[in-house]
Short mmCIF file of C-alpha atoms in Angstrom, two decimals:
data_model
loop_
_atom_site.label_atom_id
_atom_site.label_comp_id
_atom_site.label_asym_id
_atom_site.label_seq_id
_atom_site.Cartn_x
_atom_site.Cartn_y
_atom_site.Cartn_z
CA MET A 211 0.07 0.02 -0.01
CA PRO A 212 1.49 3.61 -0.89
CA LEU A 213 2.23 5.44 2.15
CA PRO A 214 0.01 8.41 1.36
CA VAL A 215 -2.82 5.90 1.08
CA PHE A 216 -1.83 4.12 4.37
CA ALA A 217 -1.61 7.80 5.97
CA MET A 218 -5.12 8.46 4.70
CA MET A 219 -6.50 5.13 5.88
CA LEU A 220 -4.98 5.57 9.28
CA CYS A 221 -6.53 9.26 9.55
CA THR A 222 -10.02 7.72 8.62
CA PHE A 223 -9.36 5.18 11.41
CA CYS A 224 -9.14 7.74 13.74
CA ILE A 225 -12.17 10.01 12.48
CA GLY A 226 -13.94 6.66 12.79
CA THR A 227 -13.32 5.85 16.03
CA ALA A 228 -14.03 9.42 17.27
CA GLU A 229 -17.37 9.20 15.77
CA SER A 230 -18.60 6.12 17.80
CA VAL A 231 -16.40 5.51 20.71
CA VAL A 232 -18.66 7.57 22.92
CA ALA A 233 -20.75 4.64 23.31
CA GLY A 234 -18.44 2.58 24.77
CA ILE A 235 -17.41 5.45 27.74
CA LEU A 236 -21.04 6.84 27.77
CA PRO A 237 -21.73 5.76 31.43
CA ALA A 238 -18.34 7.22 32.54
CA ILE A 239 -18.92 10.48 31.07
CA ALA A 240 -22.33 10.73 32.58
CA ARG A 241 -20.90 10.04 36.25
CA ASP A 242 -18.19 12.57 35.85
CA ALA A 243 -20.09 15.40 34.24
CA GLY A 244 -22.86 14.89 36.46
CA VAL A 245 -25.62 14.59 33.28
CA SER A 246 -28.01 11.81 32.51
CA LEU A 247 -27.30 9.01 30.04
CA THR A 248 -29.55 10.39 27.62
CA ALA A 249 -27.71 13.92 27.61
CA VAL A 250 -24.33 12.02 26.94
CA GLY A 251 -26.10 10.28 24.27
CA MET A 252 -26.76 13.43 22.69
CA LEU A 253 -22.65 13.85 21.91
CA ILE A 254 -23.36 11.09 19.33
CA SER A 255 -26.55 13.08 17.80
CA VAL A 256 -24.66 16.48 17.90
CA TYR A 257 -21.65 15.06 15.92
CA ALA A 258 -23.62 13.39 13.10
CA LEU A 259 -25.92 16.59 12.90
CA ALA A 260 -22.64 18.79 12.65
CA VAL A 261 -21.27 16.49 10.13
CA VAL A 262 -24.47 16.61 7.90
CA LEU A 263 -25.22 20.46 8.07
CA LEU A 264 -21.60 21.88 8.33
CA GLY A 265 -19.81 19.27 6.04
CA PRO A 266 -20.92 20.47 2.41
CA PHE A 267 -20.55 24.40 3.55
CA VAL A 268 -16.86 23.28 4.60
CA THR A 269 -16.06 21.52 1.21
CA ALA A 270 -17.26 24.53 -0.75
CA VAL A 271 -15.45 27.15 1.31
CA THR A 272 -12.04 24.89 0.92
CA ALA A 273 -12.80 23.75 -2.35
CA ARG A 274 -9.89 25.79 -4.12
CA PHE A 275 -7.12 24.83 -1.17
CA ARG A 276 -4.38 22.66 -2.12
CA ARG A 277 -5.01 18.90 -0.63
CA SER A 278 -1.28 19.04 0.42
CA LEU A 279 -2.39 21.97 2.72
CA LEU A 280 -5.96 21.27 3.40
CA MET A 281 -5.75 17.66 4.62
CA PRO A 282 -3.14 18.09 7.03
CA GLY A 283 -4.52 21.16 8.48
CA MET A 284 -7.87 19.69 9.04
CA MET A 285 -6.47 16.74 10.77
CA GLY A 286 -5.03 19.65 12.95
CA VAL A 287 -8.70 20.87 13.72
CA PHE A 288 -9.54 17.48 14.38
CA VAL A 289 -6.82 16.91 16.81
CA LEU A 290 -7.61 20.20 18.49
CA GLY A 291 -11.36 19.05 18.80
CA ASN A 292 -10.37 15.87 20.70
CA ALA A 293 -7.84 17.60 23.14
CA LEU A 294 -10.53 20.13 23.65
CA ALA A 295 -12.82 17.32 24.94
CA ALA A 296 -10.16 15.93 26.61
CA LEU A 297 -9.59 18.98 28.49
CA ALA A 298 -13.50 19.74 28.96
CA PRO A 299 -13.96 21.54 32.26
CA GLY A 300 -17.73 20.87 31.71
CA PHE A 301 -20.16 19.26 29.68
CA GLY A 302 -20.83 22.31 27.50
CA TRP A 303 -17.12 22.27 26.65
CA LEU A 304 -17.11 18.52 25.88
CA VAL A 305 -19.93 19.28 23.34
CA ALA A 306 -17.94 21.70 21.79
CA GLY A 307 -14.85 19.47 21.31
CA ARG A 308 -17.22 17.32 19.69
CA VAL A 309 -18.41 19.79 17.35
CA THR A 310 -14.95 21.23 16.35
CA SER A 311 -13.95 17.57 15.49
CA ALA A 312 -17.11 17.09 13.34
CA VAL A 313 -16.95 19.91 11.38
CA VAL A 314 -14.14 18.62 9.30
CA HIS A 315 -15.47 15.12 9.26
CA SER A 316 -17.03 15.11 6.07
CA THR A 317 -14.52 17.11 4.10
CA LEU A 318 -11.56 15.29 5.31
CA ILE A 319 -13.16 11.58 4.35
CA ALA A 320 -14.41 12.98 1.19
CA ALA A 321 -10.90 14.28 0.20
CA PHE A 322 -9.33 11.42 1.25
CA VAL A 323 -11.08 8.82 -0.78
CA ALA A 324 -11.15 11.58 -4.01
CA THR A 325 -7.09 11.93 -3.70
CA ALA A 326 -6.97 8.03 -3.45
CA ARG A 327 -9.05 7.64 -6.47
CA ASP A 328 -7.03 10.40 -8.59
CA MET A 329 -3.99 8.32 -7.48
CA ALA A 330 -5.21 5.02 -8.90
CA PRO A 331 -4.92 3.16 -12.14
CA ALA A 332 -7.89 4.20 -14.12
CA ASP A 333 -9.18 0.82 -13.61
CA ARG A 334 -8.73 0.52 -9.78
CA ARG A 335 -10.51 3.88 -8.54
CA ALA A 336 -13.23 2.12 -6.73
CA ALA A 337 -10.66 -0.35 -5.10
CA TRP A 338 -8.12 2.29 -3.95
CA GLY A 339 -10.82 4.52 -2.40
CA ALA A 340 -11.94 1.32 -0.59
CA LYS A 341 -8.21 1.14 1.06
CA VAL A 342 -9.36 4.53 2.54
CA THR A 343 -12.58 3.68 3.81
CA LEU A 344 -11.17 0.48 5.29
CA GLY A 345 -10.16 2.63 8.12
CA ILE A 346 -13.57 2.97 8.79
CA GLY A 347 -14.19 -0.86 9.37
CA LEU A 348 -10.91 -1.06 11.12
CA SER A 349 -12.38 1.35 13.61
CA SER A 350 -15.33 -0.76 14.44
CA VAL A 351 -12.91 -3.77 14.95
CA ALA A 352 -10.11 -2.13 16.71
CA GLY A 353 -10.57 1.70 17.41
CA VAL A 354 -14.02 1.58 19.47
CA PRO A 355 -13.13 -1.38 21.44
CA ALA A 356 -9.91 0.03 22.28
CA GLY A 357 -10.87 3.35 23.19
CA THR A 358 -13.43 1.63 25.64
CA LEU A 359 -10.99 -0.24 27.15
CA ILE A 360 -8.67 2.82 27.65
CA GLY A 361 -11.58 4.83 28.94
CA ASN A 362 -12.37 2.07 31.68
CA ALA A 363 -8.93 1.69 32.70
CA PHE A 364 -7.67 5.22 32.86
CA GLY A 365 -10.92 7.29 32.54
CA TRP A 366 -12.75 8.40 29.70
CA ARG A 367 -10.63 11.61 29.04
CA ALA A 368 -7.42 9.44 28.35
CA THR A 369 -9.84 8.20 25.17
CA PHE A 370 -9.75 11.24 23.72
CA TRP A 371 -6.07 12.28 25.07
CA ALA A 372 -5.21 8.71 22.92
CA LEU A 373 -7.32 9.89 19.81
CA ALA A 374 -5.82 13.09 19.96
CA ALA A 375 -1.96 11.60 20.10
CA LEU A 376 -3.17 9.07 17.17
CA SER A 377 -4.65 11.51 14.96
CA LEU A 378 -1.62 13.79 15.48
CA ALA A 379 0.67 11.04 14.18
CA ALA A 380 -1.41 10.31 11.03
CA ALA A 381 -1.18 13.88 10.39
CA LEU A 382 2.75 14.19 10.66
CA LEU A 383 2.56 10.91 8.26
CA LEU A 384 0.30 12.71 5.67
CA THR A 385 2.70 15.73 5.60
CA LEU A 386 5.27 13.33 4.65
CA SER A 387 3.50 11.86 1.58
CA THR A 388 3.11 13.15 -1.76
CA VAL A 389 -0.47 13.92 -2.97
CA PRO A 390 -2.23 15.23 -5.91
CA ASP A 391 -3.89 18.13 -6.13
CA ALA A 392 -7.74 18.16 -7.50
CA PRO A 393 -7.70 17.91 -11.08
CA PRO A 394 -9.38 20.79 -12.97
CA PRO A 395 -12.69 20.70 -14.04
CA PRO A 396 -12.81 18.92 -17.66
CA ALA A 397 -15.25 21.74 -18.96
CA ALA A 398 -12.45 24.18 -18.69
CA ALA A 399 -10.25 22.97 -21.36
CA PRO A 400 -12.90 22.94 -24.20
CA ALA A 401 -14.15 26.18 -23.55
CA ALA A 402 -10.64 27.76 -23.78
CA THR A 403 -9.99 25.89 -27.25
CA ALA A 404 -13.11 26.61 -28.72
CA SER A 405 -12.82 30.58 -28.02
CA HIS A 406 -9.90 30.31 -30.03
CA GLY A 407 -11.17 28.01 -32.99
CA LYS A 408 -9.05 25.00 -31.75
CA THR A 409 -10.44 21.40 -31.74
CA ALA A 410 -8.95 18.47 -29.43
CA ALA A 411 -8.24 16.99 -33.06
CA GLY A 412 -5.57 19.30 -33.69
CA GLY A 413 -2.83 16.64 -33.73
CA PRO A 414 -2.16 13.12 -33.10
CA ARG A 415 -3.95 12.30 -29.78
CA GLY A 416 -4.36 16.05 -29.07
CA GLY A 417 -1.16 17.14 -30.28
CA ALA A 418 1.71 18.51 -27.90
CA ALA A 419 1.35 21.88 -29.60
CA ASP A 420 -2.55 21.80 -28.97
CA ARG A 421 -2.18 20.70 -25.15
CA GLY A 422 0.40 23.60 -24.76
CA ALA A 423 -2.09 26.03 -26.81
CA ARG A 424 -4.70 24.74 -24.36
CA GLY A 425 -2.75 25.14 -21.37
CA TRP A 426 -1.88 28.72 -22.12
CA PHE A 427 -5.11 30.12 -23.22
CA GLY A 428 -6.78 28.11 -20.20
CA ALA A 429 -4.69 29.79 -17.94
CA ALA A 430 -5.22 33.42 -19.39
CA ASP A 431 -8.89 32.36 -19.41
CA ARG A 432 -8.77 31.51 -15.79
CA LYS A 433 -7.07 34.93 -14.67
CA ALA A 434 -9.15 36.82 -16.61
CA GLY A 435 -12.39 35.38 -16.01
CA GLY A 436 -11.36 32.97 -13.14
CA TRP A 437 -13.91 33.37 -10.21
CA PHE A 438 -16.87 33.98 -12.22
CA GLY A 439 -16.47 31.35 -14.87
CA ALA A 440 -15.83 28.95 -12.25
CA ALA A 441 -18.88 29.56 -9.93
CA ASP A 442 -20.89 29.47 -13.34
CA ARG A 443 -19.41 25.95 -14.38
CA GLY A 444 -19.90 24.92 -10.68
CA ALA A 445 -23.70 26.27 -10.40
CA ARG A 446 -24.61 24.65 -13.82
CA GLY A 447 -22.81 21.29 -12.90
CA TRP A 448 -24.49 20.65 -9.27
CA PHE A 449 -27.77 21.76 -10.71
CA GLY A 450 -27.56 19.38 -13.72
CA ALA A 451 -26.48 16.43 -11.20
CA ALA A 452 -28.94 17.26 -8.55
CA GLY A 453 -31.61 14.68 -9.53
CA PRO A 454 -29.07 11.74 -10.17
CA MET A 455 -27.16 12.71 -6.86
CA LEU A 456 -30.45 12.74 -4.96
CA LEU A 457 -31.45 9.30 -5.98
CA VAL A 458 -28.28 7.93 -5.05
CA ALA A 459 -28.22 9.58 -1.77
CA LEU A 460 -31.92 8.28 -0.95
CA VAL A 461 -30.44 4.78 -1.73
CA ILE A 462 -27.67 5.23 0.81
CA VAL A 463 -29.90 6.71 3.28
CA LEU A 464 -32.26 3.98 3.31
CA GLY A 465 -29.65 1.08 2.80
CA THR A 466 -27.77 2.78 5.81
CA GLY A 467 -30.79 3.00 7.72
CA GLY A 468 -31.86 -0.59 7.51
CA VAL A 469 -28.61 -2.02 8.67
CA PHE A 470 -28.14 0.67 11.86
CA ALA A 471 -31.87 -0.09 13.06
CA LEU A 472 -30.65 -3.43 14.33
CA TYR A 473 -26.95 -2.69 14.65
CA THR A 474 -27.53 0.28 17.24
CA TYR A 475 -29.52 -2.41 19.32
CA ALA A 476 -27.09 -5.49 18.57
CA SER A 477 -26.35 -5.73 22.15
CA PRO A 478 -29.88 -6.27 23.49
CA TYR A 479 -30.79 -8.40 20.16
CA LEU A 480 -27.73 -10.62 20.75
CA THR A 481 -28.35 -10.99 24.67
CA GLY A 482 -32.52 -10.88 24.79
CA SER A 483 -33.59 -12.54 21.56
CA ALA A 484 -30.34 -14.90 20.91
CA GLY A 485 -29.23 -15.96 23.92
CA PHE A 486 -25.70 -14.85 23.95
CA GLY A 487 -23.93 -13.94 27.15
CA PRO A 488 -22.54 -10.30 27.56
CA ARG A 489 -18.74 -11.38 26.72
CA ALA A 490 -19.99 -13.23 23.54
CA VAL A 491 -21.39 -9.85 22.65
CA THR A 492 -17.86 -8.18 21.95
CA VAL A 493 -17.13 -11.17 19.98
CA LEU A 494 -19.89 -11.05 17.56
CA LEU A 495 -19.44 -7.28 16.99
CA LEU A 496 -15.68 -8.24 15.97
CA LEU A 497 -16.99 -10.82 13.87
CA TYR A 498 -19.38 -8.28 12.14
CA GLY A 499 -16.35 -5.61 11.82
CA ALA A 500 -14.00 -8.67 10.29
CA GLY A 501 -16.98 -9.19 7.94
CA GLY A 502 -16.99 -5.55 7.19
CA ILE A 503 -13.19 -5.59 6.26
CA ALA A 504 -13.52 -8.39 4.04
CA GLY A 505 -16.49 -7.05 2.36
CA ASN A 506 -15.13 -3.73 2.08
CA THR A 507 -12.05 -5.03 0.14
CA ALA A 508 -14.11 -7.36 -2.04
CA GLY A 509 -16.54 -4.58 -2.77
CA GLY A 510 -13.86 -2.33 -4.14
CA ARG A 511 -12.57 -4.62 -6.47
CA ALA A 512 -15.99 -5.49 -7.82
CA ALA A 513 -17.42 -1.77 -7.87
CA ASP A 514 -14.37 -0.95 -10.37
CA ARG A 515 -16.09 -3.43 -12.91
CA PHE A 516 -19.54 -3.50 -12.03
CA PRO A 517 -20.84 -0.67 -9.71
CA ARG A 518 -24.51 -1.15 -9.88
CA ARG A 519 -24.41 -4.85 -9.93
CA THR A 520 -22.63 -4.50 -6.70
CA VAL A 521 -25.20 -2.32 -5.10
CA LEU A 522 -27.87 -4.55 -6.02
CA VAL A 523 -25.94 -7.73 -4.72
CA THR A 524 -25.04 -6.11 -1.55
CA LEU A 525 -28.30 -4.61 -0.83
CA GLY A 526 -30.10 -7.66 -1.62
CA ALA A 527 -27.64 -9.63 0.72
CA ALA A 528 -28.23 -6.98 3.46
CA THR A 529 -31.92 -7.33 3.13
CA ALA A 530 -31.43 -11.37 3.28
CA GLY A 531 -29.67 -11.17 6.37
CA LEU A 532 -31.70 -8.77 8.33
CA LEU A 533 -34.99 -10.84 7.19
CA LEU A 534 -33.47 -14.05 8.65
CA LEU A 535 -32.34 -12.03 11.81
CA GLY A 536 -35.82 -11.18 12.56
CA LEU A 537 -37.09 -14.88 12.46
CA PRO A 538 -37.17 -16.98 15.48
CA VAL A 539 -33.73 -17.84 16.32
CA THR A 540 -32.82 -21.44 15.20
CA GLY A 541 -29.00 -21.36 16.56
CA LYS A 542 -26.51 -19.23 17.66
CA TRP A 543 -24.23 -20.36 15.04
CA ALA A 544 -26.54 -18.97 12.47
CA VAL A 545 -26.95 -15.56 14.05
CA ALA A 546 -23.22 -15.41 14.19
CA GLY A 547 -22.92 -16.19 10.41
CA LEU A 548 -25.49 -13.81 9.65
CA PHE A 549 -24.19 -10.92 11.68
CA CYS A 550 -20.98 -11.65 9.76
CA LEU A 551 -22.63 -11.40 6.47
CA LEU A 552 -24.60 -8.44 7.34
CA GLY A 553 -21.17 -6.56 8.16
CA ALA A 554 -19.68 -7.65 4.55
CA ALA A 555 -22.80 -6.55 2.73
CA TYR A 556 -23.11 -3.25 4.17
CA PHE A 557 -19.31 -2.29 4.05
CA ALA A 558 -19.13 -4.13 0.11
CA THR A 559 -22.08 -1.46 -0.53
CA ILE A 560 -19.58 1.76 0.28
CA PRO A 561 -17.29 1.86 -2.48
CA ALA A 562 -19.89 1.25 -5.28
CA LEU A 563 -22.05 4.03 -3.79
CA ASN A 564 -19.09 6.21 -3.84
CA THR A 565 -18.59 5.23 -7.39
CA GLN A 566 -21.98 6.26 -8.08
CA MET A 567 -21.99 9.40 -6.26
CA VAL A 568 -19.12 10.53 -8.32
CA ALA A 569 -20.68 9.27 -11.59
CA ALA A 570 -23.88 10.97 -10.84
CA ALA A 571 -22.13 14.22 -10.16
CA GLY A 572 -20.49 14.42 -13.25
CA PRO A 573 -17.91 17.06 -13.85
CA SER A 574 -18.48 18.50 -10.73
CA SER A 575 -16.11 18.50 -7.86
CA PRO A 576 -15.73 14.64 -6.79
CA THR A 577 -14.95 16.09 -3.28
CA MET A 578 -18.16 17.68 -2.93
CA ALA A 579 -20.00 14.74 -4.45
CA LEU A 580 -18.50 12.46 -1.83
CA THR A 581 -18.86 15.13 1.04
CA VAL A 582 -23.05 14.56 0.36
CA ASN A 583 -22.35 10.83 0.07
CA ASN A 584 -20.87 10.93 3.65
CA SER A 585 -23.84 13.14 4.74
CA ALA A 586 -26.33 10.90 3.48
CA PHE A 587 -24.53 7.96 5.47
CA CYS A 588 -24.57 9.98 8.63
CA VAL A 589 -28.39 10.78 7.91
CA GLY A 590 -29.09 7.02 7.32
CA ILE A 591 -27.33 6.07 10.59
CA ALA A 592 -29.71 8.48 12.44
CA LEU A 593 -32.89 7.09 10.50
CA GLY A 594 -31.77 3.57 11.78
CA SER A 595 -31.20 4.49 15.29
CA TRP A 596 -34.34 6.43 15.56
CA LEU A 597 -36.74 3.92 14.15
CA GLY A 598 -35.25 0.96 15.97
CA GLY A 599 -35.88 3.31 19.19
CA VAL A 600 -39.45 4.16 18.13
CA LEU A 601 -40.28 0.39 17.70
CA LEU A 602 -38.78 -0.84 21.08
CA ALA A 603 -40.06 2.47 23.05
CA HIS A 604 -43.56 0.92 21.62
CA GLY A 605 -42.92 -2.53 23.43
CA ARG A 606 -42.11 -4.17 19.90
CA ALA A 607 -39.69 -7.02 20.45
CA VAL A 608 -36.06 -6.57 19.40
CA PRO A 609 -36.08 -9.10 16.32
CA SER A 610 -39.17 -6.69 14.73
CA VAL A 611 -36.28 -4.32 14.62
CA ALA A 612 -34.45 -6.19 12.07
CA ALA A 613 -37.49 -6.91 10.05
CA ALA A 614 -37.88 -3.18 10.19
CA GLY A 615 -34.32 -2.65 9.02
CA ALA A 616 -35.04 -5.28 6.25
CA ALA A 617 -37.99 -3.26 4.84
CA LEU A 618 -35.70 -0.14 4.59
CA THR A 619 -33.18 -2.01 2.97
CA ALA A 620 -35.85 -3.74 0.37
CA ALA A 621 -36.82 -0.06 -0.28
CA ALA A 622 -33.18 0.80 -1.21
CA LEU A 623 -32.95 -2.21 -3.26
CA LEU A 624 -36.12 -1.39 -5.49
CA LEU A 625 -34.81 2.50 -5.56
CA ALA A 626 -31.42 1.17 -6.91
CA LEU A 627 -33.20 -1.01 -9.51
CA ALA A 628 -35.30 1.66 -10.67
CA THR A 629 -32.28 4.35 -10.94
CA PRO A 630 -30.93 3.90 -14.53
CA GLY A 631 -27.30 2.79 -14.66
CA ARG A 632 -24.51 4.94 -16.00
CA ARG A 633 -22.22 3.72 -18.46
CA ARG A 634 -18.71 3.32 -16.73
CA ARG A 635 -16.30 5.77 -18.36
CA SER A 636 -13.48 4.59 -20.33
CA GLY A 637 -9.94 4.68 -19.18
CA ALA A 638 -9.36 7.62 -21.74
CA ALA A 639 -12.11 9.33 -20.26
CA ASP A 640 -10.70 8.88 -16.68
CA ARG A 641 -6.82 10.36 -18.13
CA GLU A 642 -8.77 13.22 -19.72
CA ARG A 643 -10.47 14.20 -16.36
CA ASP A 644 -7.30 13.69 -14.60
CA GLY A 645 -5.37 15.68 -16.85
CA THR A 646 -2.71 13.36 -16.87
CA VAL A 647 -1.62 10.80 -19.58
CA ARG A 648 -1.02 7.31 -18.24
CA ALA A 649 1.04 5.56 -20.80
CA GLY A 650 1.77 2.43 -18.68
CA ARG A 651 3.20 4.33 -15.49
CA SER A 652 1.89 7.89 -14.56
CA ASP A 653 4.05 10.89 -13.67
CA PRO A 654 5.02 10.84 -10.27
CA ALA A 655 4.95 14.50 -9.86
CA VAL A 656 1.00 14.52 -10.55
CA THR A 657 0.09 11.24 -8.97
CA GLY A 658 2.78 10.94 -5.75
CA ARG A 659 3.44 7.52 -6.76
CA PRO A 660 6.82 6.39 -7.72
CA ARG A 661 7.89 5.08 -11.33
#
């Protein structure tokens, strides 16, 4: 794994751990801060709300920043948020620390995935993006349990200090890596050449002279028309892509909501309905995370070739798993296997949905598209948790939560079936978008990869 991709995966691991680790140290925070468990639980809701509401705004404001400066700088803000939480003299300061970390959550993950995709060979974009999001799966397997153990042994503040220290190390590793800047929108070059009577067929495969002319005239056009031209292209691009992106976002919300309706209440399901002991719950959640790691890797490879089919197959598998978990339990081994299947199916869906969201955005910023993508996942998590809580509050049995989750993932599957597929762009088109010509190997100055 290239150093920049490993550094971004480590950063994503820290972000994923920070998002969910509060659940493991919730009672300790409540005792120390003198507030109710419900109030501490709001730390998770406030974090998710900040991600959804502020993420797209932060991405838009920082869209012109160089990635080599943007990503380490935002990791610095993330470190600051965790340090503020660790030092919080009261509950209000703890909320402030969580919001500070959440502000950069969506933009960082989107920038990491977009950067990994830009560094990848044209036929491995989803797989390289999946290497970055693997950090989220690892945070479920190792990050949250480790943070809980640290909090129980040394106090909840130690958990945030450990997160701050690891995040700082990941940020420093990121500064030592060479990452490509975001490629310019592909609409800029044709506009510039057309205004001077040029065409892309001006020479063999575009011709060196034609590329040079396009470069000079494009630079002049950006300097003269710059901000207004970019704003106009961005507005036209986003308004044109809004419909397809909304459909993909709805698939994400429904699919994620279905899985998290049960996952949020996995502990009462496993102990109350499936008959497992409390110690076995940790093992089964680790099994869920292990399935997620395998699914994320396999889903990334499949999404490079068949993104739409991958979404359909994985949503179908998640629906089947939730339906079976909603039936009367026939054996503990069956429940363990279904939990592993559910984790694999959910995490295998992520790379394919990332690919579909970027494709739906068209020539618009992939970083903004992936920010919207991440916000949709957060909304889905909140929807699933809310749905499960409502059912349990009205006296429903825990298996009914799994059945309700299956209804949501089935709705996501039907919507994905009804959504027209988009043809995968050819490798040449991908190279045109990147502004690079990969003749067997890429220019390391652009991609940050050695020859």
